[in-house]
Amino acid sequence: MEARNIDRIAVLTSGGDAPGMNAAIRGVVRTAAYHNKHVYGIYRGYEGMINGNIKRIETNDVGNIIHRGGTMLKTARSREFYTPEGRQKGYESLQAHDIDACVVIGGNGTYTGAKIFSEEFDFPMIGIPGTIDNDIFGTDFTIGFDTALNTAVDAVDKIRDTADSHNRVFFIEVMGRHSGYIALHAGIGSGATGILIPENDKTIDEMVHQIKKGHKRGKLFSLVVVAEGNKNGGASEIAKAVSEKYKDIEAKVSIIGHLQRGGAPSCHDRVLASRLGAGAVDGLLKGIYNKSVGLINDEVVYSDFEDAISEVKEPKQEMIRMAEILSM
Ligand code: F6P
């Protein structure tokens, strides 16, 4: 797509929220204001685009939000945007506000919508990776991952106290429908006995073997961190299977769930989000369209939507192996 004159930039958040999205919105609005461009907020993701829920946002509107979790623009998972009719309505709303380009903040689904939309209407879009799952190609970290991790580790530390007091085995489920990043990092960071993630094929029996090996060494409690998308099922299913087969193990369950998506963003996420927000606007003004902005080796980089969507980003096998060695 040839470079356009961009004066009015829309921004939306879509899919699961992630702590730091507000800092990214702030980065977009203030960088645009610096270049004398106007920003319009689209409320509730692609739903808001379809329904014309679009309002001007100015520098002052993004004051006092850098430290807040959630997203001031709200978010949604839009079914209608999957349809050509839905996208047509979205395009008409953007035209009604004379919008020249759009920044979308979200995960894989958000990027897929943006890619189709930009191709269909020859419309400049740019994506900022905002998901706690850290599973987007083209960036070392996604916005929200660090905060979610710290929340998860804090929870596992607390469970450790009670597991230790009662000599219990706990299966602790963290988010990650398709990705083991949160479980792997939280498992390493909390010194877990075991980690079950979609990227390893450890069975329940192998995990129990690992737990029992620890017991033989005099370790009286165990913490197993389970990614919701691992191959053996959720923590409840796993604990049930363990208790049924191994009568000497009292398996307890804790599901951390949406706690991981909320709360004040960590400083790491605020800085990352600020850089990516600014990077998105800088990119648009340089004629960089239909790409995802990311941070690799501390540099702002741009990857095609196509790659960001289709390339798989997984935890390194070397790190999975190291976690195994350290957990013993
Ligand atoms: O944001 C990503 C994610 O947290 C996944 O890890 C999880 O499976 C999913 O969102 C849950 O989303 P929702 O709360 O919208 O059902």
Short mmCIF file of C-alpha atoms and ligand atoms in Angstrom, two decimals:
data_model
loop_
_atom_site.label_atom_id
_atom_site.label_comp_id
_atom_site.label_asym_id
_atom_site.label_seq_id
_atom_site.Cartn_x
_atom_site.Cartn_y
_atom_site.Cartn_z
CA MET A 1 0.00 0.00 0.00
CA GLU A 2 1.40 3.40 -0.95
CA ALA A 3 2.08 5.96 1.84
CA ARG A 4 -0.92 8.15 2.69
CA ASN A 5 -1.40 11.46 4.38
CA ILE A 6 -2.54 10.49 7.85
CA ASP A 7 -4.27 13.07 10.03
CA ARG A 8 -6.87 11.14 11.97
CA ILE A 9 -5.91 7.95 13.73
CA ALA A 10 -8.37 5.63 15.45
CA VAL A 11 -7.36 3.27 18.25
CA LEU A 12 -9.15 0.26 19.72
CA THR A 13 -8.53 -2.59 22.12
CA SER A 14 -9.96 -5.99 21.30
CA GLY A 15 -10.00 -9.57 22.63
CA GLY A 16 -8.89 -10.36 26.19
CA ASP A 17 -7.74 -7.28 28.08
CA ALA A 18 -4.18 -7.06 29.36
CA PRO A 19 -2.59 -4.80 31.98
CA GLY A 20 -0.72 -2.07 30.14
CA MET A 21 -3.30 -1.52 27.41
CA ASN A 22 -4.07 1.90 28.93
CA ALA A 23 -0.40 2.83 28.80
CA ALA A 24 -0.37 1.84 25.12
CA ILE A 25 -3.46 4.00 24.39
CA ARG A 26 -1.73 6.88 26.17
CA GLY A 27 1.39 6.29 24.05
CA VAL A 28 -0.69 6.43 20.87
CA VAL A 29 -2.64 9.56 21.85
CA ARG A 30 0.34 11.56 23.07
CA THR A 31 2.65 10.64 20.21
CA ALA A 32 -0.08 11.57 17.74
CA ALA A 33 -0.68 14.87 19.55
CA TYR A 34 3.05 15.60 19.39
CA HIS A 35 2.80 15.31 15.60
CA ASN A 36 -0.41 17.39 15.54
CA LYS A 37 -2.55 14.42 14.57
CA HIS A 38 -6.02 13.70 15.93
CA VAL A 39 -6.92 10.47 17.72
CA TYR A 40 -10.32 8.83 17.91
CA GLY A 41 -11.09 6.09 20.42
CA ILE A 42 -13.22 3.19 19.23
CA TYR A 43 -15.07 1.72 22.22
CA ARG A 44 -15.53 -2.05 22.72
CA GLY A 45 -13.19 -3.16 19.95
CA TYR A 46 -14.55 -4.08 16.53
CA GLU A 47 -18.10 -3.99 17.96
CA GLY A 48 -17.64 -0.26 18.49
CA MET A 49 -16.30 0.14 14.97
CA ILE A 50 -19.41 -1.56 13.60
CA ASN A 51 -21.78 0.47 15.79
CA GLY A 52 -19.99 3.78 15.32
CA ASN A 53 -19.05 4.04 18.99
CA ILE A 54 -16.19 6.40 18.20
CA LYS A 55 -15.14 9.54 20.08
CA ARG A 56 -12.29 11.99 19.90
CA ILE A 57 -9.65 11.41 22.62
CA GLU A 58 -7.29 14.17 23.56
CA THR A 59 -4.10 14.38 25.59
CA ASN A 60 -5.92 15.11 28.86
CA ASP A 61 -8.25 12.15 28.40
CA VAL A 62 -5.32 9.79 28.81
CA GLY A 63 -4.02 11.44 31.99
CA ASN A 64 -4.11 9.30 35.14
CA ILE A 65 -4.42 5.99 33.30
CA ILE A 66 -0.84 4.74 32.91
CA HIS A 67 -1.06 2.86 36.21
CA ARG A 68 -4.51 1.34 35.67
CA GLY A 69 -5.28 -2.20 34.58
CA GLY A 70 -8.04 -3.02 32.08
CA THR A 71 -8.66 -0.74 29.11
CA MET A 72 -10.35 2.68 29.13
CA LEU A 73 -11.64 1.86 25.63
CA LYS A 74 -13.25 -1.39 26.84
CA THR A 75 -12.93 -4.53 24.79
CA ALA A 76 -15.02 -7.24 23.15
CA ARG A 77 -14.74 -10.33 20.98
CA SER A 78 -16.86 -9.41 17.95
CA ARG A 79 -18.57 -12.20 15.97
CA GLU A 80 -20.03 -9.69 13.54
CA PHE A 81 -16.61 -8.47 12.43
CA TYR A 82 -16.00 -11.98 11.06
CA THR A 83 -18.69 -11.26 8.45
CA PRO A 84 -18.18 -9.07 5.34
CA GLU A 85 -21.37 -7.16 6.25
CA GLY A 86 -19.98 -6.40 9.73
CA ARG A 87 -16.68 -5.17 8.32
CA GLN A 88 -18.51 -3.04 5.73
CA LYS A 89 -20.41 -1.31 8.56
CA GLY A 90 -17.12 -0.82 10.38
CA TYR A 91 -15.57 0.78 7.31
CA GLU A 92 -18.54 3.12 6.92
CA SER A 93 -18.19 4.24 10.55
CA LEU A 94 -14.52 5.03 10.02
CA GLN A 95 -15.35 6.97 6.88
CA ALA A 96 -18.06 8.90 8.71
CA HIS A 97 -15.34 10.16 11.08
CA ASP A 98 -12.78 10.71 8.29
CA ILE A 99 -10.39 8.25 9.93
CA ASP A 100 -7.22 7.67 7.89
CA ALA A 101 -5.65 4.80 9.83
CA CYS A 102 -6.32 2.55 12.79
CA VAL A 103 -4.20 1.15 15.64
CA VAL A 104 -5.49 -2.15 17.04
CA ILE A 105 -4.27 -3.41 20.40
CA GLY A 106 -4.86 -7.09 21.08
CA GLY A 107 -3.85 -10.65 20.27
CA ASN A 108 -4.09 -13.06 17.40
CA GLY A 109 -7.84 -12.67 16.75
CA THR A 110 -7.50 -8.89 16.75
CA TYR A 111 -4.67 -9.08 14.20
CA THR A 112 -6.60 -11.49 11.98
CA GLY A 113 -9.52 -9.05 11.88
CA ALA A 114 -7.17 -6.14 11.12
CA LYS A 115 -5.44 -8.00 8.30
CA ILE A 116 -8.67 -8.95 6.55
CA PHE A 117 -10.10 -5.45 7.01
CA SER A 118 -7.02 -3.67 5.69
CA GLU A 119 -6.90 -5.91 2.60
CA GLU A 120 -10.61 -5.61 1.93
CA PHE A 121 -10.73 -1.82 2.13
CA ASP A 122 -7.11 -0.92 1.33
CA PHE A 123 -7.02 0.73 4.74
CA PRO A 124 -3.86 1.38 6.81
CA MET A 125 -3.80 -0.55 10.10
CA ILE A 126 -1.09 -1.23 12.63
CA GLY A 127 -1.15 -3.68 15.54
CA ILE A 128 0.19 -3.53 19.08
CA PRO A 129 0.55 -6.94 20.77
CA GLY A 130 -1.57 -6.82 23.93
CA THR A 131 -2.21 -10.19 25.54
CA ILE A 132 -1.08 -11.77 28.77
CA ASP A 133 -0.27 -14.97 26.86
CA ASN A 134 2.96 -13.64 25.23
CA ASP A 135 2.25 -15.79 22.19
CA ILE A 136 2.62 -13.24 19.40
CA PHE A 137 5.46 -13.54 16.94
CA GLY A 138 7.51 -10.42 16.24
CA THR A 139 8.05 -9.22 19.78
CA ASP A 140 10.03 -10.56 22.72
CA PHE A 141 7.19 -9.67 25.08
CA THR A 142 3.54 -8.81 24.72
CA ILE A 143 1.88 -6.16 26.85
CA GLY A 144 0.45 -7.66 30.06
CA PHE A 145 2.60 -10.78 30.21
CA ASP A 146 4.94 -9.46 32.90
CA THR A 147 2.11 -8.23 35.12
CA ALA A 148 0.14 -11.48 34.76
CA LEU A 149 3.26 -13.44 35.61
CA ASN A 150 3.88 -11.46 38.75
CA THR A 151 0.29 -11.99 39.81
CA ALA A 152 0.60 -15.72 39.15
CA VAL A 153 3.89 -16.04 41.05
CA ASP A 154 2.47 -14.11 43.98
CA ALA A 155 -0.47 -16.55 44.08
CA VAL A 156 1.77 -19.61 43.84
CA ASP A 157 3.94 -18.26 46.68
CA LYS A 158 0.82 -18.05 48.86
CA ILE A 159 -0.26 -21.55 47.95
CA ARG A 160 3.25 -22.72 48.80
CA ASP A 161 2.73 -21.63 52.43
CA THR A 162 -0.39 -23.71 52.90
CA ALA A 163 0.92 -26.64 50.82
CA ASP A 164 4.00 -26.69 53.03
CA SER A 165 1.97 -26.57 56.26
CA HIS A 166 -0.24 -29.49 55.22
CA ASN A 167 2.24 -31.53 53.16
CA ARG A 168 -0.04 -31.36 50.16
CA VAL A 169 0.26 -31.64 46.41
CA PHE A 170 -1.28 -28.69 44.56
CA PHE A 171 -2.13 -28.39 40.89
CA ILE A 172 -2.28 -24.68 40.14
CA GLU A 173 -3.85 -23.64 36.86
CA VAL A 174 -2.74 -20.49 35.10
CA MET A 175 -4.00 -18.98 31.84
CA GLY A 176 -2.66 -19.87 28.41
CA ARG A 177 -5.23 -21.53 26.21
CA HIS A 178 -2.67 -22.22 23.50
CA SER A 179 0.54 -21.18 25.14
CA GLY A 180 2.73 -22.25 28.05
CA TYR A 181 4.61 -18.99 28.56
CA ILE A 182 2.81 -17.97 31.75
CA ALA A 183 3.03 -21.47 33.25
CA LEU A 184 6.68 -21.93 32.33
CA HIS A 185 7.84 -18.58 33.65
CA ALA A 186 5.61 -18.71 36.74
CA GLY A 187 6.75 -22.29 37.39
CA ILE A 188 10.41 -21.33 37.19
CA GLY A 189 9.88 -18.13 39.18
CA SER A 190 8.00 -19.86 41.97
CA GLY A 191 10.28 -22.90 42.16
CA ALA A 192 7.51 -25.33 41.23
CA THR A 193 8.00 -29.11 41.38
CA GLY A 194 6.57 -29.52 37.91
CA ILE A 195 5.16 -27.64 34.94
CA LEU A 196 2.56 -28.88 32.44
CA ILE A 197 2.35 -26.82 29.25
CA PRO A 198 1.07 -27.34 25.70
CA GLU A 199 4.70 -27.33 24.49
CA ASN A 200 5.80 -30.37 26.51
CA ASP A 201 4.11 -33.76 26.39
CA LYS A 202 4.57 -34.77 29.96
CA THR A 203 1.91 -37.25 31.08
CA ILE A 204 0.16 -37.36 34.45
CA ASP A 205 2.08 -40.54 35.36
CA GLU A 206 5.39 -38.87 34.58
CA MET A 207 4.42 -35.92 36.72
CA VAL A 208 3.44 -38.17 39.63
CA HIS A 209 6.76 -39.96 39.25
CA GLN A 210 8.50 -36.59 39.56
CA ILE A 211 6.45 -35.73 42.67
CA LYS A 212 7.22 -39.10 44.29
CA LYS A 213 10.92 -38.73 43.57
CA GLY A 214 10.78 -35.50 45.56
CA HIS A 215 8.90 -37.21 48.39
CA LYS A 216 11.60 -39.89 48.59
CA ARG A 217 14.17 -37.14 49.00
CA GLY A 218 12.19 -35.81 51.95
CA LYS A 219 10.24 -33.12 50.09
CA LEU A 220 6.86 -33.12 51.78
CA PHE A 221 4.79 -30.91 49.49
CA SER A 222 4.64 -30.25 45.77
CA LEU A 223 3.43 -27.47 43.53
CA VAL A 224 2.64 -28.24 39.90
CA VAL A 225 1.89 -25.28 37.63
CA VAL A 226 -0.51 -26.20 34.84
CA ALA A 227 -1.22 -24.13 31.73
CA GLU A 228 -4.94 -24.35 30.95
CA GLY A 229 -4.11 -25.56 27.42
CA ASN A 230 -1.81 -28.44 28.39
CA LYS A 231 -2.52 -31.87 26.90
CA ASN A 232 -3.72 -33.55 30.12
CA GLY A 233 -6.66 -31.21 30.77
CA GLY A 234 -7.25 -28.52 33.39
CA ALA A 235 -5.93 -28.65 36.96
CA SER A 236 -9.24 -30.08 38.29
CA GLU A 237 -9.22 -32.93 35.78
CA ILE A 238 -5.59 -33.71 36.48
CA ALA A 239 -6.03 -33.67 40.27
CA LYS A 240 -9.05 -35.96 39.95
CA ALA A 241 -7.11 -38.42 37.80
CA VAL A 242 -4.18 -38.35 40.23
CA SER A 243 -6.33 -38.85 43.35
CA GLU A 244 -8.19 -41.76 41.71
CA LYS A 245 -5.05 -43.59 40.64
CA TYR A 246 -2.65 -42.71 43.46
CA LYS A 247 -4.46 -43.10 46.75
CA ASP A 248 -1.46 -41.86 48.76
CA ILE A 249 -1.62 -38.42 47.14
CA GLU A 250 -4.04 -35.78 48.36
CA ALA A 251 -4.23 -33.57 45.31
CA LYS A 252 -5.60 -30.05 45.76
CA VAL A 253 -6.51 -27.58 43.04
CA SER A 254 -6.20 -23.85 42.66
CA ILE A 255 -7.30 -22.02 39.52
CA ILE A 256 -5.92 -18.49 39.40
CA GLY A 257 -8.11 -17.52 36.43
CA HIS A 258 -8.97 -13.93 35.57
CA LEU A 259 -7.06 -12.53 38.54
CA GLN A 260 -4.13 -12.74 36.13
CA ARG A 261 -5.74 -10.31 33.72
CA GLY A 262 -6.35 -7.51 36.22
CA GLY A 263 -4.40 -5.17 38.42
CA ALA A 264 -1.96 -2.34 37.97
CA PRO A 265 0.53 -2.99 35.17
CA SER A 266 4.12 -3.63 36.20
CA CYS A 267 6.67 -0.96 35.31
CA HIS A 268 8.00 -3.30 32.62
CA ASP A 269 4.56 -3.42 30.98
CA ARG A 270 4.07 0.34 31.27
CA VAL A 271 7.38 1.04 29.56
CA LEU A 272 6.83 -1.64 26.90
CA ALA A 273 3.31 -0.35 26.19
CA SER A 274 4.49 3.25 26.01
CA ARG A 275 7.21 2.34 23.51
CA LEU A 276 4.86 0.26 21.37
CA GLY A 277 2.14 2.93 21.46
CA ALA A 278 4.64 5.52 20.27
CA GLY A 279 6.12 3.02 17.79
CA ALA A 280 2.69 2.38 16.27
CA VAL A 281 2.09 6.05 15.51
CA ASP A 282 5.67 6.61 14.31
CA GLY A 283 5.19 3.61 12.01
CA LEU A 284 1.93 4.90 10.54
CA LEU A 285 3.45 8.31 9.90
CA LYS A 286 6.37 6.67 8.08
CA GLY A 287 4.00 4.69 5.84
CA ILE A 288 4.38 1.39 7.70
CA TYR A 289 0.98 -0.28 7.34
CA ASN A 290 -0.54 -3.66 8.05
CA LYS A 291 2.21 -4.64 10.42
CA SER A 292 2.59 -5.43 14.10
CA VAL A 293 4.94 -3.30 16.13
CA GLY A 294 7.11 -5.20 18.60
CA LEU A 295 10.24 -4.99 20.68
CA ILE A 296 13.08 -7.38 19.82
CA ASN A 297 16.41 -7.06 21.63
CA ASP A 298 15.25 -3.69 22.93
CA GLU A 299 14.63 -2.32 19.41
CA VAL A 300 11.25 -1.30 18.02
CA VAL A 301 10.58 -3.51 14.98
CA TYR A 302 7.69 -4.08 12.57
CA SER A 303 6.51 -7.50 11.34
CA ASP A 304 3.88 -8.25 8.69
CA PHE A 305 0.45 -9.10 10.11
CA GLU A 306 0.69 -12.30 8.08
CA ASP A 307 3.80 -13.43 10.00
CA ALA A 308 2.55 -12.21 13.37
CA ILE A 309 -0.56 -14.34 12.86
CA SER A 310 0.87 -17.45 11.27
CA GLU A 311 4.34 -17.85 12.78
CA VAL A 312 4.27 -19.78 16.03
CA LYS A 313 5.99 -18.22 19.02
CA GLU A 314 6.78 -20.78 21.68
CA PRO A 315 8.95 -20.93 24.77
CA LYS A 316 12.46 -22.15 23.99
CA GLN A 317 12.99 -25.92 24.46
CA GLU A 318 16.23 -25.09 26.25
CA MET A 319 14.25 -23.18 28.86
CA ILE A 320 11.73 -26.00 29.26
CA ARG A 321 14.64 -28.40 29.82
CA MET A 322 16.25 -26.08 32.33
CA ALA A 323 12.99 -25.83 34.27
CA GLU A 324 12.92 -29.66 34.44
CA ILE A 325 16.46 -29.79 35.79
CA LEU A 326 15.87 -27.14 38.43
CA SER A 327 12.56 -28.55 39.64
CA MET A 328 14.00 -32.04 40.28
O1 F6P B 1 -6.12 -13.15 27.10
C1 F6P B 1 -5.80 -14.45 26.73
C2 F6P B 1 -6.52 -15.39 27.60
O2 F6P B 1 -6.23 -14.95 28.87
C3 F6P B 1 -6.25 -16.87 27.51
O3 F6P B 1 -5.11 -17.31 28.12
C4 F6P B 1 -7.51 -17.42 28.11
O4 F6P B 1 -7.75 -18.72 27.75
C5 F6P B 1 -8.53 -16.50 27.56
O5 F6P B 1 -7.90 -15.26 27.40
C6 F6P B 1 -9.79 -16.36 28.34
O6 F6P B 1 -10.55 -15.36 27.75
P1 F6P B 1 -12.00 -14.93 28.16
O7 F6P B 1 -11.92 -14.47 29.56
O8 F6P B 1 -12.33 -13.80 27.26
O9 F6P B 1 -12.86 -16.11 27.98
#
